[in-house]
CSV table of C-alpha atoms and ligand atoms in Angstrom, one decimal:
chain,number,residue,atom,x,y,z
C,1,UNK,CA,-7.6,-19.7,-17.3
C,2,UNK,CA,-5.7,-16.5,-18.3
C,3,UNK,CA,-7.2,-13.2,-17.1
C,4,UNK,CA,-7.0,-10.2,-19.3
C,5,UNK,CA,-5.8,-7.0,-17.6
C,6,UNK,CA,-5.8,-3.3,-18.2
C,7,UNK,CA,-3.6,-1.0,-16.2
C,8,UNK,CA,-4.4,2.7,-16.1
C,9,UNK,CA,-1.8,5.2,-14.8
C,10,UNK,CA,0.7,3.1,-16.6
C,11,UNK,CA,3.2,5.9,-17.2
C,12,UNK,CA,3.4,6.5,-13.4
C,13,UNK,CA,5.3,4.8,-10.6
C,14,UNK,CA,2.4,2.7,-9.1
C,15,UNK,CA,1.2,1.7,-12.6
C,16,UNK,CA,4.7,0.9,-13.7
C,17,UNK,CA,5.3,-1.3,-10.7
C,18,UNK,CA,2.0,-3.1,-11.2
C,19,UNK,CA,3.1,-3.8,-14.7
C,20,UNK,CA,6.6,-5.0,-13.7
C,21,UNK,CA,5.0,-7.6,-11.3
C,22,UNK,CA,2.2,-8.6,-13.7
C,23,UNK,CA,4.8,-9.2,-16.5
C,24,UNK,CA,6.0,-12.3,-14.7
C,25,UNK,CA,2.6,-13.4,-13.4
C,26,UNK,CA,1.6,-16.7,-15.2
C,27,UNK,CA,-2.1,-16.2,-15.0
C,28,UNK,CA,-2.6,-12.8,-16.6
C,29,UNK,CA,-2.3,-11.2,-20.0
C,30,UNK,CA,-1.5,-7.5,-20.0
C,31,UNK,CA,-3.7,-6.3,-22.8
C,32,UNK,CA,-4.1,-2.6,-22.3
C,33,UNK,CA,-2.1,0.2,-20.7
C,34,UNK,CA,-3.5,3.7,-20.4
C,35,UNK,CA,-2.3,7.2,-19.3
C,36,UNK,CA,-3.3,10.8,-19.4
C,37,UNK,CA,-1.0,13.5,-20.8
C,38,UNK,CA,1.3,10.8,-22.3
C,39,UNK,CA,-1.4,8.8,-24.1
C,40,UNK,CA,-0.4,7.9,-27.6
C,41,UNK,CA,3.2,7.3,-26.7
C,42,UNK,CA,5.0,3.9,-26.4
C,43,UNK,CA,5.0,2.5,-22.9
C,44,UNK,CA,8.7,1.8,-23.1
C,45,UNK,CA,9.4,5.6,-23.4
C,46,UNK,CA,8.1,6.0,-19.9
C,47,UNK,CA,9.0,2.7,-18.3
C,48,UNK,CA,12.3,1.8,-20.0
C,49,UNK,CA,12.9,-1.0,-17.5
C,50,UNK,CA,9.8,-2.9,-18.8
C,51,UNK,CA,11.5,-4.5,-21.8
C,52,UNK,CA,9.0,-7.3,-22.2
C,53,UNK,CA,6.2,-4.8,-22.6
C,54,UNK,CA,7.9,-2.8,-25.3
C,55,UNK,CA,5.1,-3.7,-27.8
C,56,UNK,CA,2.4,-1.7,-25.8
C,57,UNK,CA,1.3,1.8,-26.5
C,58,UNK,CA,-0.3,4.1,-23.9
C,59,UNK,CA,-4.0,4.7,-24.7
C,60,UNK,CA,-6.4,7.3,-23.3
C,61,UNK,CA,-7.9,6.4,-20.0
C,62,UNK,CA,-11.6,6.1,-20.8
C,63,UNK,CA,-14.3,3.7,-19.5
C,64,UNK,CA,-14.6,2.3,-23.0
C,65,UNK,CA,-11.0,1.4,-23.3
C,66,UNK,CA,-10.8,0.0,-19.7
C,67,UNK,CA,-14.0,-2.1,-20.1
C,68,UNK,CA,-13.9,-5.6,-21.6
C,69,UNK,CA,-11.1,-6.9,-19.4
C,70,UNK,CA,-11.3,-9.4,-16.5
C,71,UNK,CA,-9.2,-7.1,-14.2
C,72,UNK,CA,-8.7,-3.4,-14.3
C,73,UNK,CA,-6.1,-1.6,-12.2
C,74,UNK,CA,-6.6,2.1,-11.5
C,75,UNK,CA,-3.3,3.8,-10.6
C,76,UNK,CA,-4.4,7.4,-10.9
C,77,UNK,CA,-4.1,10.5,-8.7
C,78,UNK,CA,-6.6,10.4,-5.8
C,79,UNK,CA,-10.0,11.8,-6.7
C,80,UNK,CA,-9.7,10.5,-10.3
C,81,UNK,CA,-10.8,6.9,-9.9
C,82,UNK,CA,-14.5,7.2,-9.0
C,83,UNK,CA,-15.3,8.8,-12.4
C,84,UNK,CA,-14.2,5.5,-14.0
C,85,UNK,CA,-15.4,3.0,-11.4
C,86,UNK,CA,-19.0,4.1,-11.8
C,87,UNK,CA,-18.8,3.1,-15.5
C,88,UNK,CA,-16.9,-0.2,-15.1
C,89,UNK,CA,-19.9,-2.1,-13.7
C,90,UNK,CA,-19.3,-5.0,-16.0
C,91,UNK,CA,-15.7,-5.5,-15.2
C,92,UNK,CA,-15.4,-8.5,-12.8
C,93,UNK,CA,-12.5,-7.1,-10.7
C,94,UNK,CA,-11.4,-3.5,-10.3
C,95,UNK,CA,-8.5,-2.7,-8.1
C,96,UNK,CA,-7.8,1.0,-7.1
C,97,UNK,CA,-4.3,2.0,-6.0
C,98,UNK,CA,-5.6,5.4,-5.1
C,99,UNK,CA,-7.3,6.6,-1.9
C,100,UNK,CA,-10.8,7.0,-3.4
C,101,UNK,CA,-12.3,3.8,-2.0
C,102,UNK,CA,-10.2,3.2,1.1
C,103,UNK,CA,-12.1,5.2,3.8
C,104,UNK,CA,-15.4,4.1,5.4
C,105,UNK,CA,-16.0,7.5,7.1
C,106,UNK,CA,-17.2,10.3,4.9
C,107,UNK,CA,-16.2,12.9,7.6
C,108,UNK,CA,-12.6,11.5,7.5
C,109,UNK,CA,-12.6,11.8,3.7
C,110,UNK,CA,-13.9,15.4,3.9
C,111,UNK,CA,-11.3,16.3,6.5
C,112,UNK,CA,-8.2,14.9,4.8
C,113,UNK,CA,-9.1,14.8,1.0
C,114,UNK,CA,-12.3,16.6,0.2
C,115,UNK,CA,-14.5,16.3,-2.9
C,116,UNK,CA,-17.1,13.6,-3.5
C,117,UNK,CA,-17.0,10.6,-1.1
C,118,UNK,CA,-16.9,7.2,-2.9
C,119,UNK,CA,-18.1,3.9,-1.4
C,120,UNK,CA,-15.5,1.9,0.5
C,121,UNK,CA,-14.1,-1.3,-1.1
C,122,UNK,CA,-12.4,-4.3,0.4
C,123,UNK,CA,-9.1,-3.1,1.8
C,124,UNK,CA,-6.1,-4.8,0.2
C,125,UNK,CA,-3.9,-5.7,3.1
C,126,UNK,CA,-4.6,-9.5,3.6
C,127,UNK,CA,-2.4,-10.0,6.6
C,128,UNK,CA,-4.1,-7.4,8.8
C,129,UNK,CA,-5.7,-8.9,11.9
C,130,UNK,CA,-9.4,-7.9,12.1
C,131,UNK,CA,-10.5,-8.9,15.5
C,132,UNK,CA,-10.3,-12.7,15.5
C,133,UNK,CA,-9.9,-13.0,11.7
C,134,UNK,CA,-7.7,-11.5,9.0
C,135,UNK,CA,-8.5,-9.0,6.3
C,136,UNK,CA,-7.8,-11.8,3.8
C,137,UNK,CA,-11.3,-13.1,4.4
C,138,UNK,CA,-12.8,-9.9,3.0
C,139,UNK,CA,-10.8,-10.3,-0.2
C,140,UNK,CA,-12.0,-13.8,-1.1
C,141,UNK,CA,-14.2,-13.4,-4.2
C,142,UNK,CA,-14.1,-9.6,-3.9
C,143,UNK,CA,-15.1,-7.6,-7.1
C,144,UNK,CA,-13.8,-4.2,-5.9
C,145,UNK,CA,-10.5,-3.8,-4.0
C,146,UNK,CA,-8.9,-0.7,-2.5
C,147,UNK,CA,-5.1,-1.2,-2.4
C,148,UNK,CA,-3.6,0.5,0.6
C,149,UNK,CA,-1.7,3.7,1.1
C,150,UNK,CA,2.0,2.8,1.4
C,151,UNK,CA,2.7,4.6,4.7
C,152,UNK,CA,-0.6,3.6,6.1
C,153,UNK,CA,-0.2,-0.2,5.5
C,154,UNK,CA,3.3,-0.1,6.9
C,155,UNK,CA,2.1,1.4,10.2
C,156,UNK,CA,-1.0,-0.7,10.4
C,157,UNK,CA,0.9,-3.9,9.9
C,158,UNK,CA,3.4,-2.7,12.5
C,159,UNK,CA,0.8,-2.2,15.3
C,160,UNK,CA,-2.3,-4.2,14.5
C,161,UNK,CA,-1.2,-7.4,16.3
C,162,UNK,CA,-0.6,-5.4,19.5
C,163,UNK,CA,-3.9,-3.7,19.2
C,164,UNK,CA,-5.8,-7.0,18.4
C,165,UNK,CA,-4.2,-8.7,21.4
C,166,UNK,CA,-4.7,-5.8,23.8
C,167,UNK,CA,-1.0,-5.6,24.8
C,168,UNK,CA,-0.5,-2.0,23.8
C,169,UNK,CA,-2.6,1.2,24.4
C,170,UNK,CA,-3.7,2.4,21.0
C,171,UNK,CA,-4.7,5.8,22.5
C,172,UNK,CA,-1.1,7.1,22.4
C,173,UNK,CA,0.7,5.9,19.3
C,174,UNK,CA,3.6,7.8,18.0
C,175,UNK,CA,5.1,7.1,14.5
C,176,UNK,CA,8.0,8.7,12.7
C,177,UNK,CA,8.5,7.4,9.2
C,178,UNK,CA,11.2,7.9,6.6
C,179,UNK,CA,10.0,7.6,3.0
C,180,UNK,CA,11.6,8.0,-0.4
C,181,UNK,CA,10.2,10.4,-3.0
C,182,UNK,CA,8.7,7.8,-5.3
C,183,UNK,CA,5.9,7.7,-2.7
C,184,UNK,CA,4.8,11.1,-4.0
C,185,UNK,CA,4.5,10.0,-7.6
C,186,UNK,CA,6.4,10.8,-10.8
C,187,UNK,CA,4.8,14.2,-11.7
C,188,UNK,CA,7.1,17.2,-11.5
C,189,UNK,CA,7.0,18.9,-8.1
C,190,UNK,CA,9.6,21.5,-6.9
C,191,UNK,CA,10.0,20.1,-3.5
C,192,UNK,CA,10.9,16.7,-5.0
C,193,UNK,CA,13.7,18.1,-7.3
C,194,UNK,CA,17.1,16.4,-6.6
C,195,UNK,CA,18.5,19.7,-5.4
C,196,UNK,CA,15.8,19.9,-2.8
C,197,UNK,CA,16.1,16.3,-1.4
C,198,UNK,CA,19.7,15.1,-1.9
C,199,UNK,CA,21.8,15.3,1.3
C,200,UNK,CA,18.8,16.3,3.5
C,201,UNK,CA,15.9,14.8,5.4
C,202,UNK,CA,12.8,16.9,5.0
C,203,UNK,CA,9.8,16.5,7.3
C,204,UNK,CA,6.4,17.2,5.8
C,205,UNK,CA,2.7,17.0,6.8
C,206,UNK,CA,3.7,17.6,10.4
C,207,UNK,CA,1.1,17.9,13.2
C,208,UNK,CA,-1.6,15.5,12.2
C,209,UNK,CA,-2.3,16.5,8.6
C,210,UNK,CA,-1.0,13.6,6.6
C,211,UNK,CA,-3.7,11.9,4.5
C,212,UNK,CA,-2.8,8.4,5.7
C,213,UNK,CA,-3.8,9.1,9.3
C,214,UNK,CA,-7.5,8.2,9.0
C,215,UNK,CA,-6.6,5.1,7.0
C,216,UNK,CA,-4.3,3.9,9.9
C,217,UNK,CA,-6.9,4.7,12.5
C,218,UNK,CA,-9.5,2.8,10.5
C,219,UNK,CA,-7.3,-0.3,10.1
C,220,UNK,CA,-6.2,-0.4,13.7
C,221,UNK,CA,-9.8,0.2,14.9
C,222,UNK,CA,-10.8,-2.9,12.8
C,223,UNK,CA,-8.1,-4.9,14.6
C,224,UNK,CA,-9.2,-3.9,18.1
C,225,UNK,CA,-11.4,-6.5,19.9
C,226,UNK,CA,-13.8,-3.8,21.0
C,227,UNK,CA,-14.6,-0.2,20.1
C,228,UNK,CA,-11.4,1.7,20.8
C,229,UNK,CA,-10.2,5.3,20.4
C,230,UNK,CA,-7.2,5.1,18.1
C,231,UNK,CA,-4.9,8.2,18.5
C,232,UNK,CA,-1.7,8.5,16.5
C,233,UNK,CA,0.9,11.3,16.2
C,234,UNK,CA,2.3,10.7,12.7
C,235,UNK,CA,5.4,12.5,11.3
C,236,UNK,CA,6.7,11.5,7.8
C,237,UNK,CA,10.1,12.5,6.7
C,238,UNK,CA,11.2,12.6,3.1
C,239,UNK,CA,14.7,11.0,2.7
C,240,UNK,CA,17.0,10.7,-0.3
C,241,UNK,CA,16.3,7.1,-1.4
C,242,UNK,CA,14.3,6.4,-4.5
C,243,UNK,CA,12.0,3.9,-2.9
C,244,UNK,CA,11.4,2.5,0.6
C,245,UNK,CA,9.8,3.2,3.9
C,246,UNK,CA,11.2,2.8,7.4
C,247,UNK,CA,8.6,3.4,10.0
C,248,UNK,CA,9.3,3.6,13.8
C,249,UNK,CA,6.1,3.2,15.8
C,250,UNK,CA,5.8,3.2,19.6
C,251,UNK,CA,2.8,2.8,21.9
C,252,UNK,CA,2.5,2.3,25.7
C,253,UNK,CA,2.6,-1.2,27.1
C,254,UNK,CA,-0.8,-2.2,28.4
C,255,UNK,CA,-1.0,-2.6,32.2
C,256,UNK,CA,0.0,-6.0,33.6
C,257,UNK,CA,1.3,-7.4,30.3
C,258,UNK,CA,4.4,-9.6,30.2
C,259,UNK,CA,7.2,-9.4,27.6
C,260,UNK,CA,6.3,-12.9,26.4
C,261,UNK,CA,2.7,-11.8,25.8
C,262,UNK,CA,3.8,-8.8,23.9
C,263,UNK,CA,6.2,-10.6,21.5
C,264,UNK,CA,3.8,-13.5,21.3
C,265,UNK,CA,1.1,-11.2,19.9
C,266,UNK,CA,3.2,-10.3,16.9
C,267,UNK,CA,4.6,-13.9,16.6
C,268,UNK,CA,1.2,-15.5,16.4
C,269,UNK,CA,-0.3,-12.8,14.1
C,270,UNK,CA,2.4,-13.3,11.5
C,271,UNK,CA,3.7,-16.9,12.0
C,272,UNK,CA,1.9,-18.3,9.0
C,273,UNK,CA,2.4,-15.2,6.7
C,274,UNK,CA,4.6,-15.5,3.7
C,275,UNK,CA,5.1,-11.7,3.3
C,276,UNK,CA,5.2,-10.3,6.8
C,277,UNK,CA,8.1,-11.4,8.9
C,278,UNK,CA,8.9,-10.6,12.5
C,279,UNK,CA,12.7,-10.6,12.9
C,280,UNK,CA,14.4,-12.3,15.8
C,281,UNK,CA,14.7,-10.4,19.1
C,282,UNK,CA,17.4,-7.7,18.8
C,283,UNK,CA,17.2,-7.6,14.9
C,284,UNK,CA,15.8,-4.6,13.1
C,285,UNK,CA,15.1,-4.2,9.3
C,286,UNK,CA,16.7,-1.8,6.8
C,287,UNK,CA,14.9,-0.5,3.7
C,288,UNK,CA,17.7,-2.1,1.6
C,289,UNK,CA,16.5,-5.5,2.8
C,290,UNK,CA,13.0,-5.2,1.1
C,291,UNK,CA,13.7,-3.3,-2.1
C,292,UNK,CA,11.8,-5.0,-4.9
C,293,UNK,CA,10.2,-7.5,-2.5
C,294,UNK,CA,6.6,-7.9,-1.5
C,295,UNK,CA,7.8,-8.2,2.1
C,296,UNK,CA,7.2,-6.3,5.2
C,297,UNK,CA,10.0,-6.8,7.8
C,298,UNK,CA,9.3,-5.9,11.4
C,299,UNK,CA,11.7,-5.6,14.4
C,300,UNK,CA,10.2,-5.4,17.9
C,301,UNK,CA,11.7,-4.0,21.1
C,302,UNK,CA,10.1,-3.7,24.5
C,303,UNK,CA,11.4,-0.5,26.2
C,304,UNK,CA,10.4,-1.1,29.9
C,305,UNK,CA,12.1,2.1,31.0
C,306,UNK,CA,9.9,4.2,28.7
C,307,UNK,CA,7.0,1.8,29.2
C,308,UNK,CA,6.6,1.5,25.4
C,309,UNK,CA,6.7,-1.1,22.7
C,310,UNK,CA,8.8,-0.1,19.7
C,311,UNK,CA,8.2,-1.6,16.2
C,312,UNK,CA,10.5,-0.8,13.3
C,313,UNK,CA,9.1,-1.7,9.9
C,314,UNK,CA,10.7,-1.7,6.5
C,315,UNK,CA,8.6,-1.9,3.3
C,316,UNK,CA,9.1,-1.1,-0.4
C,317,UNK,CA,6.4,1.5,-0.9
C,318,UNK,CA,5.9,0.5,-4.5
C,319,UNK,CA,5.8,-3.3,-3.9
C,320,UNK,CA,4.3,-4.3,-0.5
C,321,UNK,CA,3.1,-0.7,-0.1
C,322,UNK,CA,1.1,-0.7,-3.4
C,323,UNK,CA,1.6,-2.9,-6.4
C,324,UNK,CA,2.4,-6.1,-4.5
C,325,UNK,CA,-0.5,-5.6,-2.2
C,326,UNK,CA,-2.8,-5.0,-5.1
C,327,UNK,CA,-1.6,-8.2,-6.9
C,328,UNK,CA,-1.7,-10.3,-3.7
C,329,UNK,CA,-5.2,-9.1,-3.2
C,330,UNK,CA,-6.1,-9.9,-6.9
C,331,UNK,CA,-4.8,-13.4,-6.4
C,332,UNK,CA,-7.0,-13.9,-3.4
C,333,UNK,CA,-10.0,-12.4,-5.1
C,334,UNK,CA,-9.6,-14.6,-8.2
C,335,UNK,CA,-8.9,-17.8,-6.2
C,336,UNK,CA,-5.3,-18.0,-7.4
C,337,UNK,CA,-2.4,-19.0,-5.1
C,338,UNK,CA,-1.9,-15.9,-3.0
C,339,UNK,CA,1.8,-15.5,-3.7
C,340,UNK,CA,1.7,-16.0,-7.5
C,341,UNK,CA,3.9,-13.5,-9.3
C,342,UNK,CA,5.3,-12.1,-6.0
C,343,UNK,CA,8.7,-12.4,-4.5
C,344,UNK,CA,9.7,-12.5,-0.9
C,345,UNK,CA,13.3,-11.8,-1.9
C,346,UNK,CA,14.6,-8.3,-2.5
C,347,UNK,CA,17.4,-6.8,-4.6
C,348,UNK,CA,20.7,-6.0,-3.0
C,349,UNK,CA,22.9,-4.1,-2.7
G,1,NAP,N1,3.8,6.0,-5.4
G,1,NAP,C1,3.5,5.2,-4.4
G,1,NAP,O1,4.4,4.8,-3.6
G,1,NAP,C2,2.1,4.9,-4.1
G,1,NAP,C3,1.8,4.0,-3.0
G,1,NAP,C4,0.5,3.7,-2.7
G,1,NAP,C5,-0.5,4.3,-3.5
G,1,NAP,N2,-0.2,5.1,-4.5
G,1,NAP,C6,-1.3,5.7,-5.2
G,1,NAP,O2,-1.3,5.3,-6.6
G,1,NAP,C7,-1.9,6.3,-7.4
G,1,NAP,C8,-0.8,6.7,-8.5
G,1,NAP,O3,0.3,7.2,-7.8
G,1,NAP,P1,1.7,7.3,-8.6
G,1,NAP,O4,2.7,7.5,-7.5
G,1,NAP,O5,1.9,6.2,-9.6
G,1,NAP,O6,1.5,8.7,-9.4
G,1,NAP,P2,2.3,9.2,-10.7
G,1,NAP,O7,3.6,8.6,-10.8
G,1,NAP,O8,2.2,10.7,-10.7
G,1,NAP,O9,1.3,8.6,-11.9
G,1,NAP,C9,0.0,9.1,-12.1
G,1,NAP,C10,-0.5,8.4,-13.3
G,1,NAP,O10,-1.9,8.8,-13.5
G,1,NAP,C11,-2.1,9.4,-14.8
G,1,NAP,N3,-3.0,10.5,-14.7
G,1,NAP,C12,-2.8,11.7,-14.1
G,1,NAP,N4,-4.0,12.4,-14.2
G,1,NAP,C13,-4.9,11.6,-14.7
G,1,NAP,C14,-6.3,11.8,-15.0
G,1,NAP,N5,-6.9,12.9,-14.8
G,1,NAP,N6,-7.0,10.8,-15.6
G,1,NAP,C15,-6.3,9.6,-15.9
G,1,NAP,N7,-5.0,9.4,-15.6
G,1,NAP,C16,-4.3,10.4,-15.0
G,1,NAP,C17,-0.7,9.8,-15.2
G,1,NAP,O11,-0.7,9.8,-16.7
G,1,NAP,P3,0.3,10.8,-17.5
G,1,NAP,O12,1.7,10.5,-17.0
G,1,NAP,O13,0.1,10.3,-18.9
G,1,NAP,O14,-0.2,12.2,-17.3
G,1,NAP,C18,0.2,8.7,-14.6
G,1,NAP,O15,0.2,7.6,-15.4
G,1,NAP,C19,-2.1,7.5,-6.4
G,1,NAP,O16,-3.5,7.6,-6.1
G,1,NAP,C20,-1.3,7.2,-5.2
G,1,NAP,O17,-1.8,7.7,-4.0
G,1,NAP,C21,1.1,5.4,-4.8
């Protein structure tokens, strides 16, 4: 069976990456692409790297145009998805790349986003431990999926095995994360001009204000075996690379835990995963190793002098951080082989 697909936000970065991956997915037909200010223009004018889709024209993003497909991807600015999802009742599978359906706590939505709260959907990070199971279970047969925030899923994948196994204290997590400007989307912003970001590293959303904080807390709370207070100090830094995330997360070692138990928690969590790899002891990932890949690479160190576990994670924000996660989740929901259309290999140099 071939599934018909519509992708909204198709002129943007997330929509473009969803299209790039879907273009080589054997079980889908990309039938419709939509946009907003650029509707009416050829897709190829906005995504010149998508040569095989040169025949498509960007249409208006309306419920009528999106309806009538087997799968609809929404890759819109946050706060814009809910207006469409309410009217897409008849679409068997809707996947939102935005934040609108990620959070379960209305108070967290109010504090970090504001505006109307929308119902939470199945969270699209299959490999996340959720107590004794995996988030994958919630995606089987799902009709509505919230793809993750790129920073959030990188940090959650970094730490969830340690939280699930009780080998770290999730009440004192510190993460500093380098991210490229594609994480902020394609629309024109002064702070993202080349002259503002080339040759400099720029911290932003310092002091607990970044919107991905409640999403990380929610994912790690779901991993914990019992109700646990998740506290994280999260500092993102914008760095001059088009795409990629390098997250360094640390947390205190739980009392009485051995080094073997710590490493074993991550090894057992990800041993059978195709797209999340724990590197050998002493090895740490680079963003260059995951560009274009649906792969999260993790390096783990145990700093006994500091009493902390250190996890360094590299992810391509547009692949494993968004489009790859969305398509991997789609595959699970539709009963397809989970890795269809996704590559574990990156592009280098
Ligand atoms: N970039 C990432 O790494 C990343 C990672 C994870 C999640 N996400 C999420 O994915 C979503 C899209 O992000 P992005 O980075 O792709 O942003 P982007 O590059 O700015 O693209 C936004 C897209 O949405 C369209 N759009 C804007 N306003 C709209 C409206 N009112 N109604 C319908 N369409 C509208 C734009 O169309 P026009 O160009 O025609 O105006 C464009 O196609 C966001 O919610 C973001 O949080 C992004």
